[in-house]
Coordinates of C-alpha atoms in Angstrom, one line a residue:
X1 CA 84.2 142.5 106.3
X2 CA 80.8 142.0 108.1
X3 CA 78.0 140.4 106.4
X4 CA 74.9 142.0 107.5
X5 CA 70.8 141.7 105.5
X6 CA 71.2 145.9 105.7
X7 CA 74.0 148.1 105.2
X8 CA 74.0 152.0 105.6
X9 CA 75.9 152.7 103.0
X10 CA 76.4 150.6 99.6
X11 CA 79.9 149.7 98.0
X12 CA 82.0 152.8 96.3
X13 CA 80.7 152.6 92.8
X14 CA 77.2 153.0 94.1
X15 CA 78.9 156.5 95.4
X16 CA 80.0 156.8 91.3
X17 CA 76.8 155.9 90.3
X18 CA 74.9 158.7 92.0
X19 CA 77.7 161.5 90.7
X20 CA 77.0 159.9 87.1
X21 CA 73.5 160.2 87.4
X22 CA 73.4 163.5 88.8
X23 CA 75.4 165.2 85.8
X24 CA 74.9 165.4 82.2
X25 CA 76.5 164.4 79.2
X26 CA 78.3 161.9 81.5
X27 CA 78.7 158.2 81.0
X28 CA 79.9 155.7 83.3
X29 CA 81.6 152.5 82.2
X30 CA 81.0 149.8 85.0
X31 CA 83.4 146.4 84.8
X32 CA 80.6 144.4 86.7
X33 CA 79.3 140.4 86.3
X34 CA 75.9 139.8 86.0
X35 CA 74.0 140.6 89.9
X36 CA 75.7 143.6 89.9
X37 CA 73.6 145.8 87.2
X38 CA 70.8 147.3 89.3
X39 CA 71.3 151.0 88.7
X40 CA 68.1 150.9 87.1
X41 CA 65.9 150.2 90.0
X42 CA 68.2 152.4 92.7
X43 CA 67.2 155.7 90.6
X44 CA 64.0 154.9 88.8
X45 CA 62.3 153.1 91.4
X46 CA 63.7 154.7 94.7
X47 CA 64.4 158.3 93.5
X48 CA 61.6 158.0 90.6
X49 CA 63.7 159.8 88.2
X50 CA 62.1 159.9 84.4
X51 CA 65.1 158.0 82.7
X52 CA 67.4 156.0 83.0
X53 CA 70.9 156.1 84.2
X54 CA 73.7 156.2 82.5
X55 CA 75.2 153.3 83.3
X56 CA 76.7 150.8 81.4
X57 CA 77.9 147.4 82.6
X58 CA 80.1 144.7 80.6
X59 CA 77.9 142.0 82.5
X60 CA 80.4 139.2 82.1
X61 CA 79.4 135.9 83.0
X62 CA 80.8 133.1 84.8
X63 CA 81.9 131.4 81.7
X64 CA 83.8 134.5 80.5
X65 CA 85.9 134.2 83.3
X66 CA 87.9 131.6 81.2
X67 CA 88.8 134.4 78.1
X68 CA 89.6 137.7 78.2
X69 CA 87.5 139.7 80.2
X70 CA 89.7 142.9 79.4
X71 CA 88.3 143.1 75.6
X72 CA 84.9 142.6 76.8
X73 CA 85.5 145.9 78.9
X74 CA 87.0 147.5 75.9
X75 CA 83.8 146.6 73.6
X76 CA 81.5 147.6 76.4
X77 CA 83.5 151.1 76.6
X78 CA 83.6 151.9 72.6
X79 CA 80.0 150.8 72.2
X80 CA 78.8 153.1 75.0
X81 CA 80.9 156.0 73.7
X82 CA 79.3 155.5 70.2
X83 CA 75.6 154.8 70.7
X84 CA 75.6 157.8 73.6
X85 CA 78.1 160.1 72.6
X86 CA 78.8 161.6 76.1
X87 CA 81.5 164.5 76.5
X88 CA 83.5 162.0 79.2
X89 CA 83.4 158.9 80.2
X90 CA 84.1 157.7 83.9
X91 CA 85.4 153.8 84.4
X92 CA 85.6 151.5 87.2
X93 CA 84.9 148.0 88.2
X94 CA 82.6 146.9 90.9
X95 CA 83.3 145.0 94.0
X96 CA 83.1 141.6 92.2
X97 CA 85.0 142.3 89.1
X98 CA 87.4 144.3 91.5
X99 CA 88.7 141.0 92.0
X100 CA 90.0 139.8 88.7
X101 CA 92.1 142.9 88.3
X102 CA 91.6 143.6 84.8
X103 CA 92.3 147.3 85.5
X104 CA 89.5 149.5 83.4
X105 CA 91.6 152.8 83.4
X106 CA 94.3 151.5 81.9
X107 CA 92.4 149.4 79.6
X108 CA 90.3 152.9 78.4
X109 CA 93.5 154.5 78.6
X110 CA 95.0 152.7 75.6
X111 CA 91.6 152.6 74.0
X112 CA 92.3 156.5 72.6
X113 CA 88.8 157.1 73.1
X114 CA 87.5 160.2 71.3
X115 CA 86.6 161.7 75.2
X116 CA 88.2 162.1 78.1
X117 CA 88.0 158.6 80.2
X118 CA 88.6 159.4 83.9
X119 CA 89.8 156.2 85.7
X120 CA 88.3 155.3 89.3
X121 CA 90.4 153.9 91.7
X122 CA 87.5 152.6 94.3
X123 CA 89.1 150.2 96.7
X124 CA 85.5 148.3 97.8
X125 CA 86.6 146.5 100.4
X126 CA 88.1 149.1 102.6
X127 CA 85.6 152.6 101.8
X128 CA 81.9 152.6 101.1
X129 CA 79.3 154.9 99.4
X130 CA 79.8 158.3 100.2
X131 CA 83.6 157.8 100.3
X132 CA 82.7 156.6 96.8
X133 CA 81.0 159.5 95.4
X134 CA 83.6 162.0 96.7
X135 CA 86.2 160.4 95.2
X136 CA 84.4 160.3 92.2
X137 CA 83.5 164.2 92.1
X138 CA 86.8 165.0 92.9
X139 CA 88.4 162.3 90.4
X140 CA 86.3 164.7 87.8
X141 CA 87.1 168.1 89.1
X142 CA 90.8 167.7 89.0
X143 CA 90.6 166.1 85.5
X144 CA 88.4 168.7 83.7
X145 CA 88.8 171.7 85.7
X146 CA 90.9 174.1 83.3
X147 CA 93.9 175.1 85.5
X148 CA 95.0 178.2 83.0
X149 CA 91.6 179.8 84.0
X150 CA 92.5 183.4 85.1
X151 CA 89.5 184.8 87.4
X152 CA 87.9 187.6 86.2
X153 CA 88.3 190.8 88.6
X154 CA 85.5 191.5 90.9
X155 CA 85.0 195.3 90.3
X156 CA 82.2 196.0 88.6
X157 CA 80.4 192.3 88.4
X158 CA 78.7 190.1 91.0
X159 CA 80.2 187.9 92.5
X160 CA 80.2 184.2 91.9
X161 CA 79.3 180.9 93.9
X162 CA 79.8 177.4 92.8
X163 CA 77.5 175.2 94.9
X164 CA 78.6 171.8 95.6
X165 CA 77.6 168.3 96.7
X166 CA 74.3 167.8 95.6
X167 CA 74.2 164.2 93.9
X168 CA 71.4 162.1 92.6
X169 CA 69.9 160.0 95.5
X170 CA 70.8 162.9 98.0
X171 CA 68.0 163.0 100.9
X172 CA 65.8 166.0 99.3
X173 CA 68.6 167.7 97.3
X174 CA 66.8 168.7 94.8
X175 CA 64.4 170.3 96.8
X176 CA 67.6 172.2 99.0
X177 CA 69.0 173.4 95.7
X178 CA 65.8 175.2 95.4
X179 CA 65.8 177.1 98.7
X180 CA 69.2 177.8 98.0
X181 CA 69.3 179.5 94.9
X182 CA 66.4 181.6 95.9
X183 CA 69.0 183.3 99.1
X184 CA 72.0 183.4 96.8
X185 CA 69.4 185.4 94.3
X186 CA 68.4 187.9 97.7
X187 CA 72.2 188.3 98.3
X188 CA 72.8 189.2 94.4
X189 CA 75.4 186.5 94.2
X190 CA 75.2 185.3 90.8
X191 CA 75.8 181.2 90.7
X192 CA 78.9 180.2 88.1
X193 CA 77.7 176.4 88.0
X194 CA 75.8 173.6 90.7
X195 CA 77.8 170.5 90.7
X196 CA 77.3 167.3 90.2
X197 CA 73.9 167.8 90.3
X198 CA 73.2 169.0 86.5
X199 CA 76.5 169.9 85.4
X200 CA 78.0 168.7 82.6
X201 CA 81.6 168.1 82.1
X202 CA 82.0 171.4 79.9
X203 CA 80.5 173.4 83.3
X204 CA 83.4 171.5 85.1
X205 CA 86.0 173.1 82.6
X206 CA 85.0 176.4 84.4
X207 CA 84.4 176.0 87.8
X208 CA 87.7 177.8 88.9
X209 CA 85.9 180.9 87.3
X210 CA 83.9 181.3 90.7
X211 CA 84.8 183.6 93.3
X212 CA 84.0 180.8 96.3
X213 CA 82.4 177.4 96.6
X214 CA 79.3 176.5 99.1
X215 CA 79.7 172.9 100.6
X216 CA 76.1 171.4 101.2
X217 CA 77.0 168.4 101.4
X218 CA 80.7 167.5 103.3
X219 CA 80.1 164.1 102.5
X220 CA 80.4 164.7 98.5
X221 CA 81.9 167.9 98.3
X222 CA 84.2 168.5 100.6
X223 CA 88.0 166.6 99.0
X224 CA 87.1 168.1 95.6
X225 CA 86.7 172.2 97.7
X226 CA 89.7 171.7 99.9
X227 CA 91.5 171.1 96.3
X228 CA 89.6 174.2 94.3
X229 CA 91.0 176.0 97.4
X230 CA 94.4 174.8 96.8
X231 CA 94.1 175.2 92.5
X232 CA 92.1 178.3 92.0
X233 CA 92.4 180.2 96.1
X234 CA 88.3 179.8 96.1
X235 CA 87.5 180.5 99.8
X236 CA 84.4 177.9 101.1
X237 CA 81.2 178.2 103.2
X238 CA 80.9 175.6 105.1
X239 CA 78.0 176.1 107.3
X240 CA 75.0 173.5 106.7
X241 CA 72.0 176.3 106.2
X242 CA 69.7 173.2 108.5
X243 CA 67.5 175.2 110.7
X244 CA 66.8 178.9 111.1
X245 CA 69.9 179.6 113.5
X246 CA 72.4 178.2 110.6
X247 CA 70.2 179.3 107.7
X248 CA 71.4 183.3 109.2
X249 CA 74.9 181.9 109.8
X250 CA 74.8 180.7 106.3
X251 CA 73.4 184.1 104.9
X252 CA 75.9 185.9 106.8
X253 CA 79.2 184.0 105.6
X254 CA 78.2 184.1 102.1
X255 CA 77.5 188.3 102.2
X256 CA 81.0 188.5 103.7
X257 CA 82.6 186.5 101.0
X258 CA 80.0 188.4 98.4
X259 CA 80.7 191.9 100.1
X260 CA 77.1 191.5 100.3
X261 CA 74.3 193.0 102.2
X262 CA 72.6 190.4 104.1
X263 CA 69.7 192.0 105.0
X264 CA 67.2 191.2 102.4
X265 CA 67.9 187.6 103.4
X266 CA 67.8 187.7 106.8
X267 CA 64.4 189.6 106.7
X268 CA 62.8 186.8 104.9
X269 CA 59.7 186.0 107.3
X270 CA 58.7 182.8 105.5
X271 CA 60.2 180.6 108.5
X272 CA 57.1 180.1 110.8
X273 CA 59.1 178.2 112.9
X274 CA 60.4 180.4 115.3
X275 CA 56.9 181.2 116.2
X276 CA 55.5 177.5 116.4
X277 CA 58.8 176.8 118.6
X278 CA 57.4 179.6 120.8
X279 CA 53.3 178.9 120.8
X280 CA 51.5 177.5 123.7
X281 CA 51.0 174.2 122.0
X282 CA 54.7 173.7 121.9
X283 CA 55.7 173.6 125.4
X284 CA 54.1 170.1 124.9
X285 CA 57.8 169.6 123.0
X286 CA 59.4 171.0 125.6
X287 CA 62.2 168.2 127.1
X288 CA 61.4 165.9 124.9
X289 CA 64.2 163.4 124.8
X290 CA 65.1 162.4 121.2
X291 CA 67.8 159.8 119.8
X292 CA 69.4 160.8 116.5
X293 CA 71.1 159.1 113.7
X294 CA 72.2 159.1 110.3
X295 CA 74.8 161.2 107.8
X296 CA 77.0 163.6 109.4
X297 CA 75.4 166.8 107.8
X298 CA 72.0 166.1 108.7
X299 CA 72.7 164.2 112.2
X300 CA 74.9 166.8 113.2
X301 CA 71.7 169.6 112.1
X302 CA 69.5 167.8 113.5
X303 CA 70.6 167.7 117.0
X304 CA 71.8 171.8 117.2
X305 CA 68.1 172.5 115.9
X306 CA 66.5 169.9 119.0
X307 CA 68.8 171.5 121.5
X308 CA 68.8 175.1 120.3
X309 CA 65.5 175.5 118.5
X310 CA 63.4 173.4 119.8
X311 CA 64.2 172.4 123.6
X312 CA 64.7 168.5 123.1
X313 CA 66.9 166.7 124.8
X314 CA 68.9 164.7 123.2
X315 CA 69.8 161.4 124.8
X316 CA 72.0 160.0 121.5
X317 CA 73.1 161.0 118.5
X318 CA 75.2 158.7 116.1
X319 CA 76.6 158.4 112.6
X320 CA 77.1 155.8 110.4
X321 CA 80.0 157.4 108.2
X322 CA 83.4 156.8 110.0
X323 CA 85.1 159.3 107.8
X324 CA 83.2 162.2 109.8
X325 CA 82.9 160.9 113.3
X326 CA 85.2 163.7 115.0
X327 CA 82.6 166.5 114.0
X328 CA 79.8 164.4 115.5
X329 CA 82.0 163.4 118.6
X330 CA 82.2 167.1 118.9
X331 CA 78.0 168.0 118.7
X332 CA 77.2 164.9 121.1
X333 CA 80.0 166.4 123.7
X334 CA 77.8 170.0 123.5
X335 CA 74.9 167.8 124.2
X336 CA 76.6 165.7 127.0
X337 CA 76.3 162.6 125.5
X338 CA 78.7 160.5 123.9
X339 CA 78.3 159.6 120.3
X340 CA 77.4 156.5 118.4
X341 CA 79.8 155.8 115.9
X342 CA 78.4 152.6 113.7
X343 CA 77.2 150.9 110.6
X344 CA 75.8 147.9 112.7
X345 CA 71.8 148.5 112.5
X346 CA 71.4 145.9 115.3
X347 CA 73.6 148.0 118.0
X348 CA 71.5 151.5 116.7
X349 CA 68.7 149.4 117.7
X350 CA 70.1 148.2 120.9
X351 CA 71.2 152.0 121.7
X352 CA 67.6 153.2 121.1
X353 CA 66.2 150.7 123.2
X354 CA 68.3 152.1 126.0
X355 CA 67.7 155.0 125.9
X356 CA 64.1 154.7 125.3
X357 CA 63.2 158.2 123.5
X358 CA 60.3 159.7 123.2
X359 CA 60.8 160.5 119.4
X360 CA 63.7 159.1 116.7
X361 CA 65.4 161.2 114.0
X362 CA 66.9 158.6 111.3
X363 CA 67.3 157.2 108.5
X364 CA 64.7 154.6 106.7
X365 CA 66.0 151.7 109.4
X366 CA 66.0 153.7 111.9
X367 CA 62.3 154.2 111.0
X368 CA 61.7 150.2 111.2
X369 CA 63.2 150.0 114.5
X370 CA 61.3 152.7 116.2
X371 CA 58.1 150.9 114.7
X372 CA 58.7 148.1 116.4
X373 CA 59.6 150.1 119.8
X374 CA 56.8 151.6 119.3
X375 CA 58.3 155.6 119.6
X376 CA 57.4 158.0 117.0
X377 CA 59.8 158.5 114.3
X378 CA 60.6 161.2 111.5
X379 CA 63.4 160.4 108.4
X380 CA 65.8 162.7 108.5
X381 CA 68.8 161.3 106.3
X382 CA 69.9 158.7 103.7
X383 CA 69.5 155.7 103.1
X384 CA 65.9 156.8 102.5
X385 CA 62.9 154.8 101.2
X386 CA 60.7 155.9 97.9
X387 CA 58.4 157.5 100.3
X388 CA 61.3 160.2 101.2
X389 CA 61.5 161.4 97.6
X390 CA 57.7 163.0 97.4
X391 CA 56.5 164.8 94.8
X392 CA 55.7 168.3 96.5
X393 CA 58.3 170.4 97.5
X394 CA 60.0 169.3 100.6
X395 CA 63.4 170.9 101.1
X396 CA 65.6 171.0 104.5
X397 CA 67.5 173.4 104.4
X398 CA 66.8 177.5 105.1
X399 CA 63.8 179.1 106.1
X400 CA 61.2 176.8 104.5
X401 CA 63.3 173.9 105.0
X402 CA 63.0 174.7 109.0
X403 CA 59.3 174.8 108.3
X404 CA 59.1 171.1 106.2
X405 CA 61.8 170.3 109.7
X406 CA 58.9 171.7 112.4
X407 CA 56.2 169.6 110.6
X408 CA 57.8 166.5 109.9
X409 CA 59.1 166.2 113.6
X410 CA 56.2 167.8 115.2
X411 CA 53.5 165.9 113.9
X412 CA 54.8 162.1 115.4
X413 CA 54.5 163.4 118.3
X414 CA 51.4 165.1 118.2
X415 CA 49.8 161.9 117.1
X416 CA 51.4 160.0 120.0
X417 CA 49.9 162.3 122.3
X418 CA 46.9 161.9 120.6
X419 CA 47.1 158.0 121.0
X420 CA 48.1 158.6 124.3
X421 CA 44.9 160.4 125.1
X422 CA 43.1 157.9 123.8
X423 CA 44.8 155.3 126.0
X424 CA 44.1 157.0 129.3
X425 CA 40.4 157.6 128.5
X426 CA 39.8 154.0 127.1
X427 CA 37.2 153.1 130.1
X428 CA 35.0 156.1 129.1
X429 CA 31.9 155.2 127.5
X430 CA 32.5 157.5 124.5
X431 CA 36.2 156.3 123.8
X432 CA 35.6 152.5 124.7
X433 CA 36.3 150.3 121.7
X434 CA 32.1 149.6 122.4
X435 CA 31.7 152.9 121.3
X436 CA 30.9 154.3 117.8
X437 CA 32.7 156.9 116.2
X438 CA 32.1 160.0 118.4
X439 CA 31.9 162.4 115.4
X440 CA 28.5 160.5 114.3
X441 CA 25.3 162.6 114.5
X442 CA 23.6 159.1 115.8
X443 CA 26.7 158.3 117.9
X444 CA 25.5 155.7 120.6
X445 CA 27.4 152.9 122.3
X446 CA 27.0 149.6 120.5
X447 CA 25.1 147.1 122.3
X448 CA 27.2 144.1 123.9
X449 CA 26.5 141.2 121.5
X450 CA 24.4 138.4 122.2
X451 CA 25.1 134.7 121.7
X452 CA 22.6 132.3 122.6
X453 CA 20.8 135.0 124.7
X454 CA 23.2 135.5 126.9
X455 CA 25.0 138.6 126.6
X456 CA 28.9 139.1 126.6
X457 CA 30.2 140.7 129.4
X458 CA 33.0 143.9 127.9
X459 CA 36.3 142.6 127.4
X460 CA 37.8 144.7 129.8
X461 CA 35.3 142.9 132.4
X462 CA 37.0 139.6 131.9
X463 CA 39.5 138.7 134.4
X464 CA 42.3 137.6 132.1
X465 CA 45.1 134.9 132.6
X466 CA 48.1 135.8 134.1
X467 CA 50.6 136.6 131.4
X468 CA 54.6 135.4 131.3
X469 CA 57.1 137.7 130.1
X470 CA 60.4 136.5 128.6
X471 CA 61.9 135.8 132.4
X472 CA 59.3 133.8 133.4
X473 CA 57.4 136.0 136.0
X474 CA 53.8 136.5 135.7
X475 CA 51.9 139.6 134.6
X476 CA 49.1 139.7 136.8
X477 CA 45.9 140.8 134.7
X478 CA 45.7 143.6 137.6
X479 CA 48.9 144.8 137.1
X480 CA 48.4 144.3 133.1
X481 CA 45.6 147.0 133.5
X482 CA 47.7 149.5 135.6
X483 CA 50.6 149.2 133.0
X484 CA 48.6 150.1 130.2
X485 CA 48.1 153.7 131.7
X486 CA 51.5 154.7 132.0
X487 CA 51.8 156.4 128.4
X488 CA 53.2 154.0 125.5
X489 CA 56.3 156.0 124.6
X490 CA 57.8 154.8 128.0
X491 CA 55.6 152.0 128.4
X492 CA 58.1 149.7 127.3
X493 CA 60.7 150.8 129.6
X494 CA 58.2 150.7 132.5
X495 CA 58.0 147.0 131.6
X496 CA 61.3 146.6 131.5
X497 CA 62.6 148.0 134.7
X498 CA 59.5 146.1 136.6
X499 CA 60.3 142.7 135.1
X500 CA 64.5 143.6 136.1
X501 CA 63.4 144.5 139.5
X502 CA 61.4 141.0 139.8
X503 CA 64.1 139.0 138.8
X504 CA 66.5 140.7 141.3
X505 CA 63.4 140.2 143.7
X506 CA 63.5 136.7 142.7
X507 CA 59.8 137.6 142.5
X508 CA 58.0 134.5 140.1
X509 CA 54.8 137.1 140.0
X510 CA 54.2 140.8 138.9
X511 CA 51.1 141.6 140.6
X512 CA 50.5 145.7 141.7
X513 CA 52.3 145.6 144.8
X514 CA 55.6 144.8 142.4
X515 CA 54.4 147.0 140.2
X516 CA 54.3 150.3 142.7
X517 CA 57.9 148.4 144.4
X518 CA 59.7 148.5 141.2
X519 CA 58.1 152.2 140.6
X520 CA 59.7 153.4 144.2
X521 CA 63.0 151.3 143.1
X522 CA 63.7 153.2 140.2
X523 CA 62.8 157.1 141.5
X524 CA 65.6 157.0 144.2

């Protein structure tokens, strides 16, 4: 096990957690010490939900380790099934109380509680999060599902969906659900139950009584589909509707399995993207080179819309979840690259700095480090900070969710362009830092200020000292100047291949001559 300040993923019952949260009339029983109980600020705080979840810990302390730890599970478990009266219970013990073995299913087992208790077997040590939260969904699907369902026959009703996977914490799933439902409603599929995601575990009971499931999310939905497939021979879409070129793929998998029309969803003209992709202004995008990482589903997206949709280039794509790393192996070969497969944030960082993008694709650390590259970034995937959970409507998937897609990885790199811009013309007299604001009606350059009658001469003017860099050759102030003009998203690589080529050079300064030498070096 590797200690590390940031992890991608939490422990397993974090991945319970967000299923319990998600449903309804669902309790989970957590055998966890005292430091473990922070539930509370993951979905209140983070996700800004308006109550809290329902969690309950046994919080044992250090002392209780010397009596029986198993009745203080058992007291936790009948006084949450009293005060909330929840239709089942889910029970488990956390990474720390994993260790004492005190075994909570069997313990609620033997309780003959007056709801079904659904053990969790959630090995922390070996799987993570999302591993977690499937485990969990499917834990409850096979316990609740009622197996003598007999489906209903299709002639002369609609047909059915069950949509899958979205959890609580989910990168905008609440917002997906939306844009969802509204194409199922176009196709006249009617929707038998959305799970976790507001079910309940009396919805669960009747989830074979769909004609198919839809798989957003592999991550979380995808062991408790392969198993409806198995129990109840419900068919599943699997295509991620990210982008307008999968949203139609989408539309047109679930009209076959509907014996739907697809037309009135596939002439939906609320996607502007395909347009903006197409304007003037966007040839600007064209070739971009863009470094991607994050969750399968998204990651995965993400690169087909920069390669297909937008004409990026991606130079790296990676994914922090193990369990999924064939299907992004597969979309990095498409893109001729090969894939990042990682939960170490330090060799992400290391990758980006390599391959020095001109924009990122991430999740919320991915956002930190291009910060500090300097390189525009957009979030595009859990983990995600409070700021990814805003209160408009903001989804990612189909046609609007191309739009939110355009915008949010459009505008970083508009406004780089835009700082760019304002790099190159930094010496003229209207965009020098001497220079009022240019939108001003009485817009004048500020006089140089005067200190005891003499004036200072413009910063710019003053020959600077020669600057080391982490090898020890000098910058000359010259050569400072000329660096700053190449523009900032490849600045930093710039500096880099000049301050390799001195060292090779055994060059001890970087004056313009080394400057234009490295330069030459480089373009053979």
């Amino acid at each position: 096990m590797q200690l590390a300040v940031w992890t991608y993923e939490g422990p397993p019952h974090v991945g319970a957690m967000r299923v319990a949260t998600a449903m309804e009339k669902l309790h989970y029983v957590l055998h966890a010490p005292q430091g473990d109980t922070y539930a509370d600020l993951l979905f209140t705080m983070i996700e800004r939900r308006g109550k809290r979840p329902p969690v309950t810990y046994t919080t044992f302390e250090a002392r209780d380790l010397g009596k029986d730890t198993a009745q203080i599970f058992q007291d936790a478990a009948r006084e949450a099934v009293t005060r909330f009266n929840p239709q089942a219970i889910i029970v488990g013990a956390s990474c720390t109380a994993e260790l004492i073995q005190d075994d909570p299913g069997g313990l609620s087992e033997a309780m003959g509680l007056p709801c079904p208790a659904i053990a969790l077997e959630l090995p922390s040590y070996q799987r993570k999060e999302h591993w977690g939260a499937a485990e969990t969904f499917y834990q409850i699907v096979r316990h609740l599902a009622d197996k003598s369902l007999v489906r209903e026959p299709r002639e002369g009703r609609k047909a059915r969906a069950n949509i899958l996977g979205p959890t609580a914490l989910g990168f905008r799933h609440r917002d997906d659900l939306v844009e969802i439902r509204k194409i199922l409603a176009l196709l006249d599929v009617e929707i038998n139950l959305v799970a976790p995601l507001g079910a309940t575990p009396e919805d669960i009971k009747n989830i074979g009584a769909a004609d198919f499931n839809i798989v957003l999310y592999p991550e979380i939905a995808d062991e408790a589909a392969r198993w409806l497939e198995k129990t109840f021979d419900q068919p599943a879409v699997r295509t991620i509707p990210i982008g307008v070129g999968a949203t139609r793929s989408f539309i047109a998998d679930v009209a076959e399995l509907a014996g739907a029309d697809p037309t009135p969803a596939l002439g939906d003209t609320s996607s502007r993207m395909p347009w903006w992709s197409r304007s003037v202004d966007s040839t600007y995008l064209t070739s971009k080179r863009v470094f991607i990482f994050g969750d399968a589903t998204h990651a995965v997206a993400a690169a087909r819309i920069a390669r297909e949709e937008l004409g990026f280039e991606v130079c790296g794509l990676g994914c922090y979840a193990r369990e999924f790393a064939r299907e992004v192996r597969a979309e990095a070969a498409r893109c001729g690259i090969e894939a990042l497969i990682t939960d170490d944030h330090l060799a992400v960082e290391d990758a980006i700095a390599a391959a020095a993008p001109e924009l990122v694709l991430g999740t919320q650390m991915e956002r930190h480090i291009a910060k500090r590259l300097g390189i525009p970034c957009a979030v595009i995937s859990a983990p995600v900070h409070v700021q990814d959970f805003p209160a408009r409507h903001s989804p990612q998937m189909g046609f609007e969710g191309a739009n939110v897609i355009f915008d949010t990885w459009v505008h970083p790199l508009v406004m780089g362009l835009e700082e760019h811009l304002l790099t190159m013309f930094r010496e003229d007299f209207e965009f020098s830092d001497e220079a009022g604001a240019s939108h001003h009606a009485a817009h004048s350059p500020r006089k140089a200020a005067v200190t005891d009658n003499v004036s200072e001469a413009p910063v710019a003017d003053i020959p600077a000292p020669a600057m080391a860099d982490e090898c020890g050759a000098l910058w000359t102030a010259e050569a400072e100047r000329e660096l700053k003009k190449i523009p900032f998203f490849v600045r930093g690589k710039a500096r880099r291949n000049t301050e390799n080529f001195a060292a090779a050079e055994g060059r001890r300064q970087i004056d313009l001559e080394t400057l234009y030498d490295a330069k030459a070096h480089y373009a053979r």
